[in-house]
Amino acid sequence: MAHISIIGTGNMGQAIAGLVTKGGNTVETVNSAQTGTPVTGDIVVLAVPYSAVTDIVAQRGEQLAGKIVVDITNPVDFATFDGLTVPADGSAAAEIAAQLPDSTVLKAFNTNFGGTLVGGSVGAETTTVLIAGDDADAKALLTGVVTAAGLKAVDAGGLKRARELEALGFLQITLAAGEKITWTGGFAVSH
Amino acid sequence: MAHISIIGTGNMGQAIAGLVTKGGNTVETVNSAQTGTPVTGDIVVLAVPYSAVTDIVAQRGEQLAGKIVVDITNPVDFATFDGLTVPADGSAAAEIAAQLPDSTVLKAFNTNFGGTLVGGSVGAETTTVLIAGDDADAKALLTGVVTAAGLKAVDAGGLKRARELEALGFLQITLAAGEKITWTGGFAVSH
């Protein structure tokens, strides 16, 4: 059984917490203001907006050492809605990994709208969580948490693929914001 | 009724030609070696690998002036299979648009595996063609060709979004090559 900490109690934090317990794993949730509350999970999900990540990582860096840290962010430039705020050849996940050299960073959940995690499907397909990272054991542990909840997970490759996952997440957000798709639809993965 | 020229007679060229005629539009197909055969379509689809595009554009630049040119390429670095060969902040479509200032360039079909264009579905969802470009009329014309064939089309935004479409296309290819998905599956769009 895995023990998961989730920092952030918004839409995505709640959806991921629901998955964890549905799959029979244990969860603790703290909001981003509870800086004095330590997190004890083997996996720590940073379920906060990209703009809040740097502070949390700075506050909790030592506490996150040795743990699997999951970045779910889409670093969209909300001023222009026309690109990401991270360098074109980088990713939010790469930045977080650089700030946390003693943690194992995974990118996951950023291509899933919250409603599709709660509902379990994207259209007619079971919701698939795409997971990128450089550590196979860490990816396998998170995959187990996801599949225990009845969803699918796909290993999307090394952490370098976070760049493509963030491009996909951004594109999906622009399509929903532009009413080309709904916030409960988007990109489904057919296996 | 639209008249479509397709340069390239491979898997994708054949699949797109099939769509055009299925929808009651007319098509002419030339292979990339038929450099002396002019293309007469209102829309010209460059259904060739990325590595072949530069030569074709150089040979046919004047002929393509005033036409809608559709770039379907995924400029994957096949030496490393770990990225794209275009600059991180650019796209193949942007390069082609720069080479063809008198044409209207669209990015489309690069997120569709050929089998899903022929079969009409990705898993349980109708195949959706994502189209990016800066000219609304051109996108509407191509959308009409796609929807007449029974598929769906989504306006993915300006030509700048080709960058995200190429990231999506690349990711999808890596997943299929790694046997995480099949070549008849991939990213479906739930509307």
Short mmCIF file of C-alpha atoms in Angstrom, two decimals:
data_model
loop_
_atom_site.label_atom_id
_atom_site.label_comp_id
_atom_site.label_asym_id
_atom_site.label_seq_id
_atom_site.Cartn_x
_atom_site.Cartn_y
_atom_site.Cartn_z
CA MET A 1 0.00 0.00 0.00
CA ALA A 2 1.25 3.45 -0.84
CA HIS A 3 0.90 6.54 1.31
CA ILE A 4 0.33 9.72 -0.68
CA SER A 5 0.57 13.33 0.39
CA ILE A 6 -1.22 15.96 -1.64
CA ILE A 7 -0.33 19.61 -1.29
CA GLY A 8 -3.27 21.63 -2.57
CA THR A 9 -6.97 21.23 -1.92
CA GLY A 10 -8.43 22.62 -5.14
CA ASN A 11 -10.18 20.83 -7.97
CA MET A 12 -7.17 18.69 -8.93
CA GLY A 13 -6.02 18.01 -5.36
CA GLN A 14 -9.46 16.76 -4.43
CA ALA A 15 -9.77 14.66 -7.58
CA ILE A 16 -6.40 12.98 -7.03
CA ALA A 17 -7.14 12.42 -3.31
CA GLY A 18 -10.36 10.71 -4.35
CA LEU A 19 -8.47 8.38 -6.68
CA VAL A 20 -5.98 7.42 -4.01
CA THR A 21 -8.61 6.37 -1.49
CA LYS A 22 -10.77 4.71 -4.15
CA GLY A 23 -7.81 2.47 -4.93
CA GLY A 24 -7.31 1.51 -1.29
CA ASN A 25 -4.21 3.60 -0.72
CA THR A 26 -3.90 6.23 2.01
CA VAL A 27 -3.84 9.96 1.54
CA GLU A 28 -3.07 13.05 3.57
CA THR A 29 -3.98 16.44 2.19
CA VAL A 30 -2.60 19.81 3.22
CA ASN A 31 -3.37 23.14 1.68
CA SER A 32 -0.58 25.26 0.38
CA ALA A 33 -0.83 27.69 3.31
CA GLN A 34 -0.14 24.95 5.88
CA THR A 35 3.59 25.40 5.55
CA GLY A 36 4.25 24.10 9.08
CA THR A 37 2.53 20.76 8.50
CA PRO A 38 5.05 18.15 7.39
CA VAL A 39 4.16 15.76 4.58
CA THR A 40 4.84 12.10 5.25
CA GLY A 41 3.86 10.31 2.00
CA ASP A 42 6.14 8.19 -0.15
CA ILE A 43 4.65 10.15 -3.02
CA VAL A 44 4.00 13.88 -2.72
CA VAL A 45 1.71 15.45 -5.31
CA LEU A 46 2.16 19.18 -5.85
CA ALA A 47 -1.47 19.92 -6.72
CA VAL A 48 -1.05 23.68 -6.87
CA PRO A 49 -0.84 26.18 -9.72
CA TYR A 50 2.56 26.52 -11.36
CA SER A 51 2.97 29.98 -9.84
CA ALA A 52 2.84 28.49 -6.33
CA VAL A 53 5.32 25.67 -6.88
CA THR A 54 8.57 27.56 -6.39
CA ASP A 55 7.66 28.71 -2.88
CA ILE A 56 6.46 25.28 -1.81
CA VAL A 57 9.59 23.62 -3.11
CA ALA A 58 11.73 26.23 -1.34
CA GLN A 59 9.83 25.71 1.93
CA ARG A 60 9.73 21.93 1.82
CA GLY A 61 12.87 20.99 -0.10
CA GLU A 62 14.56 19.04 2.70
CA GLN A 63 11.30 17.32 3.59
CA LEU A 64 10.89 16.17 0.00
CA ALA A 65 14.34 14.56 -0.18
CA GLY A 66 14.11 10.85 -0.89
CA LYS A 67 10.48 11.12 -1.91
CA ILE A 68 8.68 10.85 -5.23
CA VAL A 69 7.39 14.30 -6.14
CA VAL A 70 4.64 14.57 -8.75
CA ASP A 71 4.36 17.76 -10.80
CA ILE A 72 0.89 18.19 -12.30
CA THR A 73 1.23 21.78 -13.49
CA ASN A 74 0.52 23.44 -16.80
CA PRO A 75 2.70 26.56 -16.82
CA VAL A 76 0.37 28.50 -19.12
CA ASP A 77 1.09 32.17 -19.70
CA PHE A 78 -2.32 33.42 -18.59
CA ALA A 79 -1.49 36.99 -19.65
CA THR A 80 -1.36 36.02 -23.33
CA PHE A 81 -2.93 32.55 -23.30
CA ASP A 82 -0.62 31.99 -26.26
CA GLY A 83 2.21 29.93 -24.82
CA LEU A 84 3.95 28.58 -21.75
CA THR A 85 6.03 30.55 -19.29
CA VAL A 86 8.83 27.98 -19.19
CA PRO A 87 11.68 28.01 -21.74
CA ALA A 88 10.72 26.41 -25.08
CA ASP A 89 13.31 23.65 -24.64
CA GLY A 90 12.39 23.02 -21.00
CA SER A 91 9.42 22.22 -18.80
CA ALA A 92 8.03 22.97 -15.37
CA ALA A 93 8.98 19.43 -14.38
CA ALA A 94 12.58 19.98 -15.41
CA GLU A 95 12.72 23.16 -13.33
CA ILE A 96 11.29 21.38 -10.30
CA ALA A 97 13.71 18.48 -10.73
CA ALA A 98 16.60 20.97 -10.79
CA GLN A 99 15.34 22.51 -7.53
CA LEU A 100 14.93 19.07 -5.90
CA PRO A 101 18.08 17.09 -6.71
CA ASP A 102 17.40 14.60 -3.89
CA SER A 103 13.82 13.84 -4.95
CA THR A 104 12.49 11.71 -7.79
CA VAL A 105 10.32 13.98 -9.91
CA LEU A 106 7.50 12.65 -12.09
CA LYS A 107 5.20 14.54 -14.45
CA ALA A 108 1.64 13.25 -14.34
CA PHE A 109 -2.01 14.31 -14.32
CA ASN A 110 -1.37 17.56 -16.25
CA THR A 111 -3.13 16.14 -19.32
CA ASN A 112 -6.20 15.16 -17.28
CA PHE A 113 -9.03 17.55 -16.52
CA GLY A 114 -10.23 17.06 -12.92
CA GLY A 115 -13.66 15.93 -14.00
CA THR A 116 -12.22 13.07 -16.02
CA LEU A 117 -10.30 11.82 -12.98
CA VAL A 118 -13.46 11.89 -10.88
CA GLY A 119 -15.74 10.47 -13.59
CA GLY A 120 -13.24 7.88 -14.76
CA SER A 121 -13.71 8.48 -18.48
CA VAL A 122 -12.99 10.83 -21.35
CA GLY A 123 -15.89 10.32 -23.71
CA ALA A 124 -16.18 6.57 -24.22
CA GLU A 125 -12.60 5.82 -23.13
CA THR A 126 -11.37 5.11 -19.61
CA THR A 127 -9.29 8.05 -18.40
CA THR A 128 -5.57 7.50 -18.96
CA VAL A 129 -2.94 9.22 -16.84
CA LEU A 130 0.25 9.88 -18.79
CA ILE A 131 3.34 9.62 -16.56
CA ALA A 132 6.85 10.79 -17.48
CA GLY A 133 9.96 10.37 -15.39
CA ASP A 134 13.45 8.92 -15.29
CA ASP A 135 12.86 6.38 -12.50
CA ALA A 136 11.02 3.19 -13.49
CA ASP A 137 10.24 2.17 -9.89
CA ALA A 138 8.70 5.54 -9.12
CA LYS A 139 6.57 5.38 -12.26
CA ALA A 140 5.48 1.85 -11.37
CA LEU A 141 4.41 2.95 -7.88
CA LEU A 142 2.33 5.83 -9.22
CA THR A 143 0.92 3.58 -11.96
CA GLY A 144 -0.26 1.20 -9.26
CA VAL A 145 -2.06 4.00 -7.43
CA VAL A 146 -3.79 5.08 -10.64
CA THR A 147 -4.79 1.64 -11.86
CA ALA A 148 -6.04 0.58 -8.41
CA ALA A 149 -8.61 3.34 -8.81
CA GLY A 150 -9.83 1.86 -12.09
CA LEU A 151 -8.07 4.30 -14.41
CA LYS A 152 -5.36 3.51 -16.93
CA ALA A 153 -1.79 4.76 -16.83
CA VAL A 154 0.76 4.96 -19.62
CA ASP A 155 4.50 5.38 -19.23
CA ALA A 156 5.17 8.35 -21.52
CA GLY A 157 8.95 8.06 -21.27
CA GLY A 158 11.67 9.98 -19.46
CA LEU A 159 11.20 13.28 -17.69
CA LYS A 160 12.27 14.98 -20.91
CA ARG A 161 8.83 14.06 -22.30
CA ALA A 162 7.30 16.46 -19.76
CA ARG A 163 7.84 19.06 -22.45
CA GLU A 164 5.41 17.28 -24.77
CA LEU A 165 2.99 16.54 -21.92
CA GLU A 166 2.95 20.25 -21.05
CA ALA A 167 2.36 21.12 -24.72
CA LEU A 168 -0.55 18.66 -24.78
CA GLY A 169 -1.95 20.04 -21.50
CA PHE A 170 -1.70 23.60 -22.79
CA LEU A 171 -3.34 22.74 -26.13
CA GLN A 172 -6.18 20.96 -24.32
CA ILE A 173 -6.76 23.98 -22.07
CA THR A 174 -6.87 26.34 -25.07
CA LEU A 175 -9.40 24.08 -26.79
CA ALA A 176 -11.65 23.98 -23.72
CA ALA A 177 -11.29 27.71 -23.05
CA GLY A 178 -12.22 28.32 -26.70
CA GLU A 179 -15.24 26.01 -26.34
CA LYS A 180 -13.95 23.61 -29.01
CA ILE A 181 -14.20 20.82 -26.43
CA THR A 182 -15.81 20.63 -22.97
CA TRP A 183 -13.93 20.60 -19.65
CA THR A 184 -15.06 17.00 -19.20
CA GLY A 185 -13.76 15.98 -22.63
CA GLY A 186 -10.39 16.49 -24.25
CA PHE A 187 -7.72 14.06 -25.30
CA ALA A 188 -8.58 10.44 -24.61
CA VAL A 189 -5.99 7.72 -25.12
CA SER A 190 -7.06 4.72 -27.15
CA HIS A 191 -4.72 1.81 -26.43
CA MET B 1 -16.72 21.62 -54.19
CA ALA B 2 -13.03 21.79 -53.43
CA HIS B 3 -10.23 20.49 -55.61
CA ILE B 4 -7.34 19.01 -53.66
CA SER B 5 -3.84 18.13 -54.81
CA ILE B 6 -1.84 15.68 -52.77
CA ILE B 7 1.91 15.40 -53.20
CA GLY B 8 2.97 12.02 -51.87
CA THR B 9 1.47 8.60 -52.45
CA GLY B 10 2.40 6.84 -49.22
CA ASN B 11 0.23 5.76 -46.32
CA MET B 12 -0.88 9.29 -45.40
CA GLY B 13 -1.24 10.54 -48.96
CA GLN B 14 -3.50 7.62 -49.82
CA ALA B 15 -5.53 8.01 -46.62
CA ILE B 16 -6.13 11.72 -47.23
CA ALA B 17 -6.95 11.13 -50.91
CA GLY B 18 -9.54 8.59 -49.78
CA LEU B 19 -11.13 11.14 -47.46
CA VAL B 20 -11.36 13.75 -50.18
CA THR B 21 -13.20 11.53 -52.63
CA LYS B 22 -15.37 10.01 -49.90
CA GLY B 23 -16.60 13.52 -49.14
CA GLY B 24 -17.46 14.22 -52.77
CA ASN B 25 -14.54 16.55 -53.43
CA THR B 26 -12.00 16.00 -56.21
CA VAL B 27 -8.41 14.94 -55.82
CA GLU B 28 -5.26 14.69 -57.91
CA THR B 29 -2.27 12.84 -56.54
CA VAL B 30 1.32 13.10 -57.66
CA ASN B 31 4.30 11.39 -56.14
CA SER B 32 7.19 13.46 -54.92
CA ALA B 33 9.37 12.43 -57.90
CA GLN B 34 6.91 13.87 -60.44
CA THR B 35 8.47 17.29 -60.18
CA GLY B 36 7.38 18.26 -63.69
CA THR B 37 3.68 17.66 -63.06
CA PRO B 38 1.95 20.84 -61.94
CA VAL B 39 -0.53 20.76 -59.08
CA THR B 40 -3.83 22.50 -59.72
CA GLY B 41 -5.75 22.16 -56.45
CA ASP B 42 -7.06 25.00 -54.30
CA ILE B 43 -5.58 23.04 -51.42
CA VAL B 44 -2.22 21.28 -51.78
CA VAL B 45 -1.36 18.68 -49.15
CA LEU B 46 2.34 17.98 -48.69
CA ALA B 47 1.98 14.31 -47.76
CA VAL B 48 5.68 13.59 -47.66
CA PRO B 49 8.19 13.07 -44.85
CA TYR B 50 9.56 16.24 -43.29
CA SER B 51 12.96 15.57 -44.86
CA ALA B 52 11.42 15.83 -48.35
CA VAL B 53 9.50 19.06 -47.81
CA THR B 54 12.28 21.58 -48.40
CA ASP B 55 13.02 20.29 -51.90
CA ILE B 56 9.37 20.19 -52.89
CA VAL B 57 8.77 23.69 -51.63
CA ALA B 58 11.86 24.91 -53.48
CA GLN B 59 10.72 23.21 -56.72
CA ARG B 60 7.09 24.26 -56.55
CA GLY B 61 7.18 27.56 -54.67
CA GLU B 62 5.77 29.71 -57.48
CA GLN B 63 3.13 27.11 -58.29
CA LEU B 64 1.98 27.13 -54.65
CA ALA B 65 1.51 30.91 -54.53
CA GLY B 66 -2.09 31.82 -53.75
CA LYS B 67 -2.91 28.29 -52.66
CA ILE B 68 -3.65 26.71 -49.31
CA VAL B 69 -0.72 24.45 -48.43
CA VAL B 70 -1.24 21.79 -45.77
CA ASP B 71 1.75 20.59 -43.77
CA ILE B 72 1.15 17.17 -42.20
CA THR B 73 4.70 16.44 -41.07
CA ASN B 74 6.12 15.33 -37.76
CA PRO B 75 9.76 16.46 -37.83
CA VAL B 76 10.96 13.69 -35.51
CA ASP B 77 14.69 13.27 -35.01
CA PHE B 78 14.84 9.64 -36.06
CA ALA B 79 18.51 9.37 -35.05
CA THR B 80 17.69 9.83 -31.37
CA PHE B 81 13.91 9.39 -31.32
CA ASP B 82 14.13 11.80 -28.40
CA GLY B 83 12.98 15.09 -29.86
CA LEU B 84 12.17 17.11 -32.94
CA THR B 85 14.63 18.46 -35.48
CA VAL B 86 13.02 21.91 -35.60
CA PRO B 87 13.94 24.65 -33.10
CA ALA B 88 12.22 24.28 -29.73
CA ASP B 89 10.35 27.54 -30.18
CA GLY B 90 9.41 26.82 -33.81
CA SER B 91 7.69 24.21 -35.92
CA ALA B 92 7.93 22.59 -39.33
CA ALA B 93 4.80 24.55 -40.29
CA ALA B 94 6.44 27.86 -39.35
CA GLU B 95 9.48 26.96 -41.47
CA ILE B 96 7.28 26.10 -44.45
CA ALA B 97 5.26 29.30 -44.02
CA ALA B 98 8.50 31.28 -44.06
CA GLN B 99 9.52 29.57 -47.31
CA LEU B 100 6.09 30.19 -48.88
CA PRO B 101 5.16 33.81 -48.09
CA ASP B 102 2.54 33.87 -50.87
CA SER B 103 0.76 30.70 -49.75
CA THR B 104 -1.63 30.12 -46.84
CA VAL B 105 -0.08 27.40 -44.71
CA LEU B 106 -2.13 25.15 -42.44
CA LYS B 107 -0.98 22.43 -40.08
CA ALA B 108 -3.29 19.42 -40.08
CA PHE B 109 -3.40 15.61 -40.05
CA ASN B 110 -0.05 15.27 -38.20
CA THR B 111 -1.87 14.07 -35.06
CA ASN B 112 -3.78 11.40 -37.02
CA PHE B 113 -2.36 7.98 -37.74
CA GLY B 114 -3.27 6.93 -41.31
CA GLY B 115 -5.37 4.01 -40.14
CA THR B 116 -7.61 6.30 -38.11
CA LEU B 117 -8.29 8.45 -41.18
CA VAL B 118 -9.22 5.37 -43.22
CA GLY B 119 -11.22 3.69 -40.44
CA GLY B 120 -12.88 6.87 -39.28
CA SER B 121 -12.38 6.31 -35.57
CA VAL B 122 -9.87 6.33 -32.74
CA GLY B 123 -11.18 3.76 -30.30
CA ALA B 124 -14.83 4.63 -29.74
CA GLU B 125 -14.49 8.25 -30.90
CA THR B 126 -14.87 9.57 -34.43
CA THR B 127 -11.47 10.64 -35.72
CA THR B 128 -10.86 14.36 -35.24
CA VAL B 129 -8.47 16.32 -37.44
CA LEU B 130 -6.83 19.19 -35.56
CA ILE B 131 -6.20 22.18 -37.85
CA ALA B 132 -4.00 25.16 -37.02
CA GLY B 133 -3.51 28.24 -39.17
CA ASP B 134 -3.84 31.98 -39.32
CA ASP B 135 -6.50 32.17 -42.06
CA ALA B 136 -10.06 31.39 -40.99
CA ASP B 137 -11.35 30.88 -44.55
CA ALA B 138 -8.62 28.39 -45.34
CA LYS B 139 -9.35 26.46 -42.15
CA ALA B 140 -13.07 26.48 -42.99
CA LEU B 141 -12.42 25.07 -46.46
CA LEU B 142 -10.26 22.24 -45.12
CA THR B 143 -12.77 21.62 -42.32
CA GLY B 144 -15.46 21.16 -44.96
CA VAL B 145 -13.38 18.58 -46.80
CA VAL B 146 -12.79 16.64 -43.56
CA THR B 147 -16.36 16.76 -42.28
CA ALA B 148 -17.82 15.84 -45.68
CA ALA B 149 -15.95 12.55 -45.26
CA GLY B 150 -17.65 11.90 -41.93
CA LEU B 151 -14.75 12.87 -39.68
CA LYS B 152 -14.63 15.73 -37.22
CA ALA B 153 -12.38 18.76 -37.40
CA VAL B 154 -11.34 21.16 -34.66
CA ASP B 155 -9.82 24.60 -35.15
CA ALA B 156 -6.76 24.38 -32.92
CA GLY B 157 -5.90 28.07 -33.23
CA GLY B 158 -3.29 30.05 -35.11
CA LEU B 159 -0.32 28.58 -36.94
CA LYS B 160 1.70 29.13 -33.75
CA ARG B 161 -0.20 26.17 -32.29
CA ALA B 162 1.58 23.93 -34.83
CA ARG B 163 4.28 23.71 -32.20
CA GLU B 164 1.90 21.96 -29.80
CA LEU B 165 0.41 19.82 -32.59
CA GLU B 166 3.91 18.66 -33.50
CA ALA B 167 4.64 17.89 -29.84
CA LEU B 168 1.42 15.86 -29.70
CA GLY B 169 2.24 14.07 -32.95
CA PHE B 170 5.74 13.24 -31.73
CA LEU B 171 4.50 12.00 -28.35
CA GLN B 172 1.91 9.82 -30.07
CA ILE B 173 4.56 8.30 -32.35
CA THR B 174 6.84 7.53 -29.38
CA LEU B 175 3.96 5.82 -27.57
CA ALA B 176 3.12 3.67 -30.60
CA ALA B 177 6.76 2.86 -31.33
CA GLY B 178 7.14 1.86 -27.67
CA GLU B 179 4.03 -0.33 -27.93
CA LYS B 180 2.17 1.66 -25.26
CA ILE B 181 -0.61 2.23 -27.80
CA THR B 182 -1.35 0.72 -31.21
CA TRP B 183 -0.88 2.44 -34.56
CA THR B 184 -4.67 2.45 -34.94
CA GLY B 185 -5.16 4.05 -31.51
CA GLY B 186 -3.63 7.15 -29.99
CA PHE B 187 -5.13 10.45 -28.95
CA ALA B 188 -8.84 10.70 -29.56
CA VAL B 189 -10.65 13.99 -29.07
CA SER B 190 -13.79 13.91 -26.96
CA HIS B 191 -15.88 17.01 -27.70
#
